[in-house]
mmCIF file of C-alpha atoms in Angstrom:
data_model
loop_
_atom_site.group_PDB
_atom_site.id
_atom_site.type_symbol
_atom_site.label_atom_id
_atom_site.label_comp_id
_atom_site.label_asym_id
_atom_site.label_seq_id
_atom_site.Cartn_x
_atom_site.Cartn_y
_atom_site.Cartn_z
ATOM 1 C CA MET I 1 1.865 40.891 -35.619
ATOM 2 C CA PRO I 2 3.434 37.812 -34.320
ATOM 3 C CA ARG I 3 5.855 36.119 -36.576
ATOM 4 C CA VAL I 4 6.675 32.636 -36.818
ATOM 5 C CA ALA I 5 9.988 30.620 -36.503
ATOM 6 C CA THR I 6 11.116 31.658 -40.194
ATOM 7 C CA GLY I 7 10.440 35.601 -39.507
ATOM 8 C CA GLU I 8 7.590 35.628 -42.090
ATOM 9 C CA SER I 9 4.782 37.582 -40.587
ATOM 10 C CA VAL I 10 1.386 35.830 -40.348
ATOM 11 C CA LEU I 11 -0.118 38.586 -42.374
ATOM 12 C CA THR I 12 2.746 37.597 -45.408
ATOM 13 C CA ARG I 13 1.550 34.266 -45.523
ATOM 14 C CA VAL I 14 -2.174 35.587 -45.494
ATOM 15 C CA VAL I 15 -1.080 37.430 -48.118
ATOM 16 C CA ARG I 16 0.862 34.884 -50.312
ATOM 17 C CA ILE I 17 -2.663 32.485 -49.621
ATOM 18 C CA ILE I 18 -5.032 35.228 -50.994
ATOM 19 C CA GLU I 19 -2.380 36.188 -53.996
ATOM 20 C CA VAL I 20 -2.878 32.394 -55.469
ATOM 21 C CA PHE I 21 -6.644 33.318 -56.981
ATOM 22 C CA THR I 22 -6.517 34.456 -60.157
ATOM 23 C CA ALA I 23 -9.051 35.158 -62.848
ATOM 24 C CA SER I 24 -7.975 31.825 -65.052
ATOM 25 C CA ARG I 25 -7.677 30.248 -61.398
ATOM 26 C CA ARG I 26 -10.632 30.959 -59.350
ATOM 27 C CA SER I 27 -10.502 27.880 -56.649
ATOM 28 C CA TRP I 28 -8.420 25.620 -54.840
ATOM 29 C CA THR I 29 -8.158 22.566 -52.557
ATOM 30 C CA ILE I 30 -6.041 22.916 -49.192
ATOM 31 C CA THR I 31 -3.457 21.083 -50.933
ATOM 32 C CA GLU I 32 -3.041 23.420 -53.979
ATOM 33 C CA ILE I 33 -2.979 26.152 -51.977
ATOM 34 C CA ALA I 34 -0.375 25.131 -49.996
ATOM 35 C CA ARG I 35 1.923 24.104 -52.590
ATOM 36 C CA ALA I 36 1.558 27.310 -54.758
ATOM 37 C CA ALA I 37 2.420 29.892 -51.638
ATOM 38 C CA ASP I 38 5.309 27.497 -50.435
ATOM 39 C CA LEU I 39 2.985 27.169 -46.915
ATOM 40 C CA PRO I 40 3.182 23.885 -45.024
ATOM 41 C CA ILE I 41 -0.454 22.335 -45.112
ATOM 42 C CA ALA I 42 -1.276 22.686 -41.405
ATOM 43 C CA THR I 43 -0.555 26.492 -41.770
ATOM 44 C CA THR I 44 -2.358 26.741 -44.434
ATOM 45 C CA SER I 45 -5.291 24.901 -43.468
ATOM 46 C CA ARG I 46 -5.586 26.972 -40.395
ATOM 47 C CA LEU I 47 -5.108 30.439 -41.706
ATOM 48 C CA VAL I 48 -7.806 29.437 -44.790
ATOM 49 C CA ALA I 49 -9.970 28.597 -42.049
ATOM 50 C CA GLU I 50 -9.624 32.066 -40.802
ATOM 51 C CA LEU I 51 -10.561 33.789 -43.775
ATOM 52 C CA VAL I 52 -13.587 31.684 -44.428
ATOM 53 C CA GLY I 53 -14.733 32.701 -40.874
ATOM 54 C CA HIS I 54 -14.050 36.366 -41.962
ATOM 55 C CA GLY I 55 -15.614 36.067 -45.103
ATOM 56 C CA LEU I 56 -12.886 37.111 -46.886
ATOM 57 C CA LEU I 57 -12.301 33.169 -48.261
ATOM 58 C CA ALA I 58 -15.567 30.862 -49.038
ATOM 59 C CA ARG I 59 -15.370 27.219 -48.904
ATOM 60 C CA GLU I 60 -17.621 25.467 -51.814
ATOM 61 C CA ALA I 61 -19.962 22.421 -51.511
ATOM 62 C CA ASP I 62 -16.816 20.182 -52.858
ATOM 63 C CA GLY I 63 -14.510 21.951 -50.257
ATOM 64 C CA ARG I 64 -12.742 23.876 -52.522
ATOM 65 C CA VAL I 65 -11.594 27.276 -51.613
ATOM 66 C CA SER I 66 -12.552 30.572 -53.878
ATOM 67 C CA VAL I 67 -12.354 34.244 -52.946
ATOM 68 C CA GLY I 68 -15.800 35.299 -50.404
ATOM 69 C CA MET I 69 -17.918 38.214 -51.247
ATOM 70 C CA ARG I 70 -16.558 40.082 -48.413
ATOM 71 C CA LEU I 71 -13.199 40.392 -49.960
ATOM 72 C CA TRP I 72 -14.636 41.602 -53.716
ATOM 73 C CA GLU I 73 -17.356 43.948 -51.228
ATOM 74 C CA LEU I 74 -14.332 45.659 -48.856
ATOM 75 C CA ALA I 75 -11.933 45.916 -52.342
ATOM 76 C CA GLN I 76 -15.045 47.730 -54.231
ATOM 77 C CA ARG I 77 -15.808 49.997 -51.521
ATOM 78 C CA ALA I 78 -12.075 51.479 -50.820
ATOM 79 C CA SER I 79 -11.110 51.209 -54.448
ATOM 80 C CA PRO I 80 -8.152 53.433 -55.769
ATOM 81 C CA ALA I 81 -9.440 53.049 -59.124
ATOM 82 C CA LEU I 82 -13.279 53.473 -58.352
ATOM 83 C CA SER I 83 -13.705 56.792 -59.337
ATOM 84 C CA LEU I 84 -11.307 56.230 -62.358
ATOM 85 C CA ARG I 85 -13.503 53.480 -63.754
ATOM 86 C CA GLU I 86 -16.764 55.761 -62.973
ATOM 87 C CA ALA I 87 -15.426 58.532 -64.851
ATOM 88 C CA ALA I 88 -14.323 56.516 -67.775
ATOM 89 C CA MET I 89 -16.855 53.973 -68.286
ATOM 90 C CA PRO I 90 -19.343 56.336 -70.735
ATOM 91 C CA PHE I 91 -16.549 57.065 -73.130
ATOM 92 C CA LEU I 92 -15.107 53.533 -72.743
ATOM 93 C CA GLU I 93 -18.625 52.535 -74.291
ATOM 94 C CA ASP I 94 -18.138 54.985 -76.799
ATOM 95 C CA VAL I 95 -14.885 53.700 -78.083
ATOM 96 C CA HIS I 96 -16.164 50.362 -77.731
ATOM 97 C CA HIS I 97 -19.044 51.001 -79.900
ATOM 98 C CA VAL I 98 -16.781 52.231 -82.623
ATOM 99 C CA VAL I 99 -14.441 49.782 -82.389
ATOM 100 C CA GLY I 100 -15.964 46.304 -81.757
ATOM 101 C CA HIS I 101 -12.833 44.683 -80.335
ATOM 102 C CA HIS I 102 -11.249 45.518 -76.549
ATOM 103 C CA VAL I 103 -11.332 48.615 -75.055
ATOM 104 C CA GLN I 104 -9.127 48.683 -71.696
ATOM 105 C CA LEU I 105 -8.412 51.160 -68.983
ATOM 106 C CA SER I 106 -5.240 50.544 -67.282
ATOM 107 C CA VAL I 107 -2.837 52.141 -64.742
ATOM 108 C CA LEU I 108 0.644 52.157 -63.302
ATOM 109 C CA ASP I 109 1.170 49.905 -60.453
ATOM 110 C CA GLY I 110 4.771 49.570 -59.394
ATOM 111 C CA ASP I 111 6.681 47.940 -62.557
ATOM 112 C CA GLU I 112 3.718 46.873 -64.096
ATOM 113 C CA VAL I 113 0.388 47.946 -65.700
ATOM 114 C CA LEU I 114 -2.503 46.733 -64.285
ATOM 115 C CA PHE I 115 -5.976 46.519 -65.885
ATOM 116 C CA VAL I 116 -9.033 48.103 -63.954
ATOM 117 C CA GLU I 117 -11.533 47.548 -66.909
ATOM 118 C CA ARG I 118 -12.189 46.189 -69.811
ATOM 119 C CA LEU I 119 -15.270 45.998 -72.356
ATOM 120 C CA SER I 120 -15.115 43.058 -75.170
ATOM 121 C CA ALA I 121 -17.435 41.518 -77.707
ATOM 122 C CA PRO I 122 -18.352 38.101 -78.893
ATOM 123 C CA GLY I 123 -15.403 36.960 -81.859
ATOM 124 C CA ALA I 124 -13.371 40.062 -80.918
ATOM 125 C CA VAL I 125 -9.796 39.072 -81.808
ATOM 126 C CA ILE I 126 -7.601 37.303 -78.844
ATOM 127 C CA ASN I 127 -6.376 38.990 -76.202
ATOM 128 C CA TYR I 128 -4.392 38.184 -72.937
ATOM 129 C CA THR I 129 -5.555 40.563 -70.412
ATOM 130 C CA ASP I 130 -8.145 40.666 -68.291
ATOM 131 C CA ILE I 131 -9.732 42.776 -65.363
ATOM 132 C CA ALA I 132 -7.208 42.733 -62.530
ATOM 133 C CA GLY I 133 -4.817 41.324 -64.917
ATOM 134 C CA ARG I 134 -1.056 42.316 -65.411
ATOM 135 C CA LEU I 135 1.401 42.795 -67.869
ATOM 136 C CA PRO I 136 5.011 43.840 -67.884
ATOM 137 C CA LEU I 137 5.401 47.285 -68.744
ATOM 138 C CA HIS I 138 7.293 47.069 -71.868
ATOM 139 C CA ALA I 139 5.067 44.308 -73.381
ATOM 140 C CA SER I 140 2.183 45.766 -74.642
ATOM 141 C CA SER I 141 0.705 49.403 -75.685
ATOM 142 C CA SER I 142 -0.582 50.240 -72.222
ATOM 143 C CA GLY I 143 2.480 49.609 -70.435
ATOM 144 C CA LEU I 144 4.818 51.689 -73.324
ATOM 145 C CA VAL I 145 2.204 54.466 -72.862
ATOM 146 C CA LEU I 146 2.270 54.238 -69.079
ATOM 147 C CA LEU I 147 6.030 53.518 -69.164
ATOM 148 C CA ALA I 148 6.660 56.657 -71.101
ATOM 149 C CA HIS I 149 5.019 59.268 -69.161
ATOM 150 C CA SER I 150 6.590 57.034 -65.687
ATOM 151 C CA PRO I 151 9.323 58.867 -63.347
ATOM 152 C CA PRO I 152 12.813 58.547 -64.476
ATOM 153 C CA ALA I 153 12.992 55.946 -61.856
ATOM 154 C CA VAL I 154 10.729 53.763 -62.982
ATOM 155 C CA ARG I 155 11.967 53.738 -66.780
ATOM 156 C CA GLN I 156 15.728 52.997 -65.752
ATOM 157 C CA ARG I 157 14.433 50.033 -63.563
ATOM 158 C CA ILE I 158 12.558 48.922 -66.479
ATOM 159 C CA LEU I 159 15.570 49.913 -68.601
ATOM 160 C CA GLY I 160 17.961 47.890 -66.727
ATOM 161 C CA ARG I 161 16.328 44.400 -66.135
ATOM 162 C CA PRO I 162 15.858 41.618 -68.768
ATOM 163 C CA LEU I 163 12.858 42.228 -70.968
ATOM 164 C CA ARG I 164 10.536 39.221 -71.451
ATOM 165 C CA ARG I 165 9.754 38.557 -75.264
ATOM 166 C CA TYR I 166 6.177 37.187 -75.712
ATOM 167 C CA THR I 167 6.695 37.161 -79.766
ATOM 168 C CA GLY I 168 8.854 38.412 -81.958
ATOM 169 C CA ASN I 169 7.718 41.559 -82.114
ATOM 170 C CA THR I 170 7.945 42.301 -78.221
ATOM 171 C CA ILE I 171 10.146 44.665 -77.305
ATOM 172 C CA ALA I 172 13.575 42.989 -75.716
ATOM 173 C CA ASP I 173 16.164 45.510 -76.309
ATOM 174 C CA PRO I 174 17.208 48.307 -73.828
ATOM 175 C CA ASP I 175 18.011 50.662 -77.092
ATOM 176 C CA SER I 176 14.989 49.838 -78.741
ATOM 177 C CA LEU I 177 12.186 50.317 -75.893
ATOM 178 C CA ARG I 178 14.362 53.986 -75.265
ATOM 179 C CA ARG I 179 13.269 55.178 -78.521
ATOM 180 C CA VAL I 180 9.897 53.669 -78.587
ATOM 181 C CA LEU I 181 9.731 55.892 -75.262
ATOM 182 C CA ALA I 182 10.740 58.829 -76.908
ATOM 183 C CA ALA I 183 8.619 58.520 -79.784
ATOM 184 C CA ALA I 184 5.303 57.868 -77.295
ATOM 185 C CA ARG I 185 6.196 60.833 -75.487
ATOM 186 C CA ARG I 186 6.337 63.162 -78.667
ATOM 187 C CA SER I 187 3.389 61.598 -80.272
ATOM 188 C CA GLY I 188 1.012 60.927 -77.476
ATOM 189 C CA HIS I 189 0.296 57.606 -78.761
ATOM 190 C CA VAL I 190 1.855 53.735 -79.285
ATOM 191 C CA ILE I 191 0.796 51.148 -81.668
ATOM 192 C CA ALA I 192 2.372 47.910 -80.752
ATOM 193 C CA GLU I 193 1.753 45.227 -83.239
ATOM 194 C CA GLY I 194 1.836 41.724 -82.054
ATOM 195 C CA HIS I 195 3.810 42.237 -79.372
ATOM 196 C CA ILE I 196 1.631 40.107 -77.283
ATOM 197 C CA HIS I 197 -0.238 38.103 -79.926
ATOM 198 C CA ALA I 198 1.056 37.847 -83.338
ATOM 199 C CA GLU I 199 -2.755 38.443 -84.799
ATOM 200 C CA ALA I 200 -3.191 41.343 -82.460
ATOM 201 C CA THR I 201 -2.499 44.894 -82.390
ATOM 202 C CA GLY I 202 -2.673 47.382 -79.419
ATOM 203 C CA VAL I 203 -3.503 51.197 -80.025
ATOM 204 C CA ALA I 204 -3.297 53.434 -76.108
ATOM 205 C CA VAL I 205 -3.132 57.027 -75.404
ATOM 206 C CA PRO I 206 -2.614 58.498 -71.920
ATOM 207 C CA ILE I 207 -4.997 59.599 -69.810
ATOM 208 C CA ARG I 208 -3.368 63.150 -68.542
ATOM 209 C CA GLY I 209 -3.558 63.997 -65.000
ATOM 210 C CA SER I 210 -2.324 66.769 -63.268
ATOM 211 C CA GLU I 211 1.044 68.593 -64.236
ATOM 212 C CA ASP I 212 0.854 67.093 -67.432
ATOM 213 C CA THR I 213 0.984 63.133 -65.974
ATOM 214 C CA ALA I 214 -0.536 59.639 -67.052
ATOM 215 C CA ALA I 215 -3.547 58.938 -64.603
ATOM 216 C CA ALA I 216 -4.059 56.019 -66.814
ATOM 217 C CA ALA I 217 -4.252 54.454 -70.209
ATOM 218 C CA LEU I 218 -7.184 54.119 -72.705
ATOM 219 C CA SER I 219 -6.205 51.310 -75.044
ATOM 220 C CA VAL I 220 -7.754 48.715 -78.188
ATOM 221 C CA ILE I 221 -6.330 45.930 -78.983
ATOM 222 C CA VAL I 222 -7.834 45.236 -82.878
ATOM 223 C CA PRO I 223 -6.870 42.367 -85.527
ATOM 224 C CA ARG I 224 -3.175 43.143 -87.163
ATOM 225 C CA GLU I 225 -4.900 44.189 -90.400
ATOM 226 C CA THR I 226 -6.625 46.819 -89.033
ATOM 227 C CA ASP I 227 -5.834 50.807 -89.677
ATOM 228 C CA ALA I 228 -4.498 51.412 -86.331
ATOM 229 C CA PHE I 229 -3.396 54.830 -87.179
ATOM 230 C CA ALA I 230 -6.731 55.600 -87.522
ATOM 231 C CA LEU I 231 -8.216 54.786 -83.888
ATOM 232 C CA VAL I 232 -5.766 56.939 -82.833
ATOM 233 C CA PRO I 233 -8.111 60.219 -82.888
ATOM 234 C CA VAL I 234 -10.842 58.329 -81.319
ATOM 235 C CA LEU I 235 -8.865 57.225 -78.531
ATOM 236 C CA ARG I 236 -7.222 60.655 -77.649
ATOM 237 C CA THR I 237 -11.134 62.415 -77.960
ATOM 238 C CA ALA I 238 -12.242 59.735 -75.639
ATOM 239 C CA ALA I 239 -8.831 59.969 -72.852
ATOM 240 C CA ARG I 240 -9.684 64.089 -73.507
ATOM 241 C CA ALA I 241 -13.019 63.209 -71.935
ATOM 242 C CA ILE I 242 -12.310 61.482 -69.563
ATOM 243 C CA SER I 243 -9.299 63.536 -68.107
ATOM 244 C CA ARG I 244 -12.110 66.565 -67.702
ATOM 245 C CA ALA I 245 -14.907 64.177 -65.876
ATOM 246 C CA LEU I 246 -11.719 62.901 -63.391
ATOM 247 C CA ASP I 247 -11.002 66.983 -62.830
ATOM 248 C CA ARG I 248 -14.676 67.475 -62.243
ATOM 249 C CA SER I 249 -14.682 64.825 -59.699
ATOM 250 C CA SER I 250 -11.812 65.564 -57.915
ATOM 251 C CA ILE I 251 -13.479 69.256 -57.798
ATOM 252 C CA HIS I 252 -17.040 67.799 -55.596
#
């Protein structure tokens, strides 16, 4: 890949442009993209034009730029999470019918939890996560479950860095985090009361993969006054069913 004068590849710059698009900010002007991606406007304009030409980005009637349908198509066609979502969806719907609030499916991606599916409902308790959204591993019930069953090297990296505090209940102390992770491995679930938002409780269980690893996490977000522990058996039953469905899909 040819490199620009700074030593940064063109591909790296393209990735920086694509990464500015989020669930909360779906369209940008060229100037805004250049500022957010920390790129010259001329470079941004040229690369955006090429991405639009390939259908990876789209230019709207007012001149703003958004994600193109071809980028979505390629992501769906080759998504490593597609088989997980397909296996899990019937059971997510069952849990959602019981809980009536948010039901989420997430995976470990690098040092973050990545949410690959979410079911919600009008009037459900506040929830900051979106499909394709990310959170630090220490801050949510899903992240804590995944971190508890992650390789030791991942746990050590997280324990060795500053832990962002979202509320007064967010775990921000390494020793407290170690205790929570050990308890999660013993009990097979996490209940996180007010860790992301003071009014919400997250409950999560692992979806087991091969060799007793966590292939994913299944979680619900409910109001703080909910009897969260009563939801653990519901989640465990669904998680076991998803694990079996994943095993069957890997055979065929």
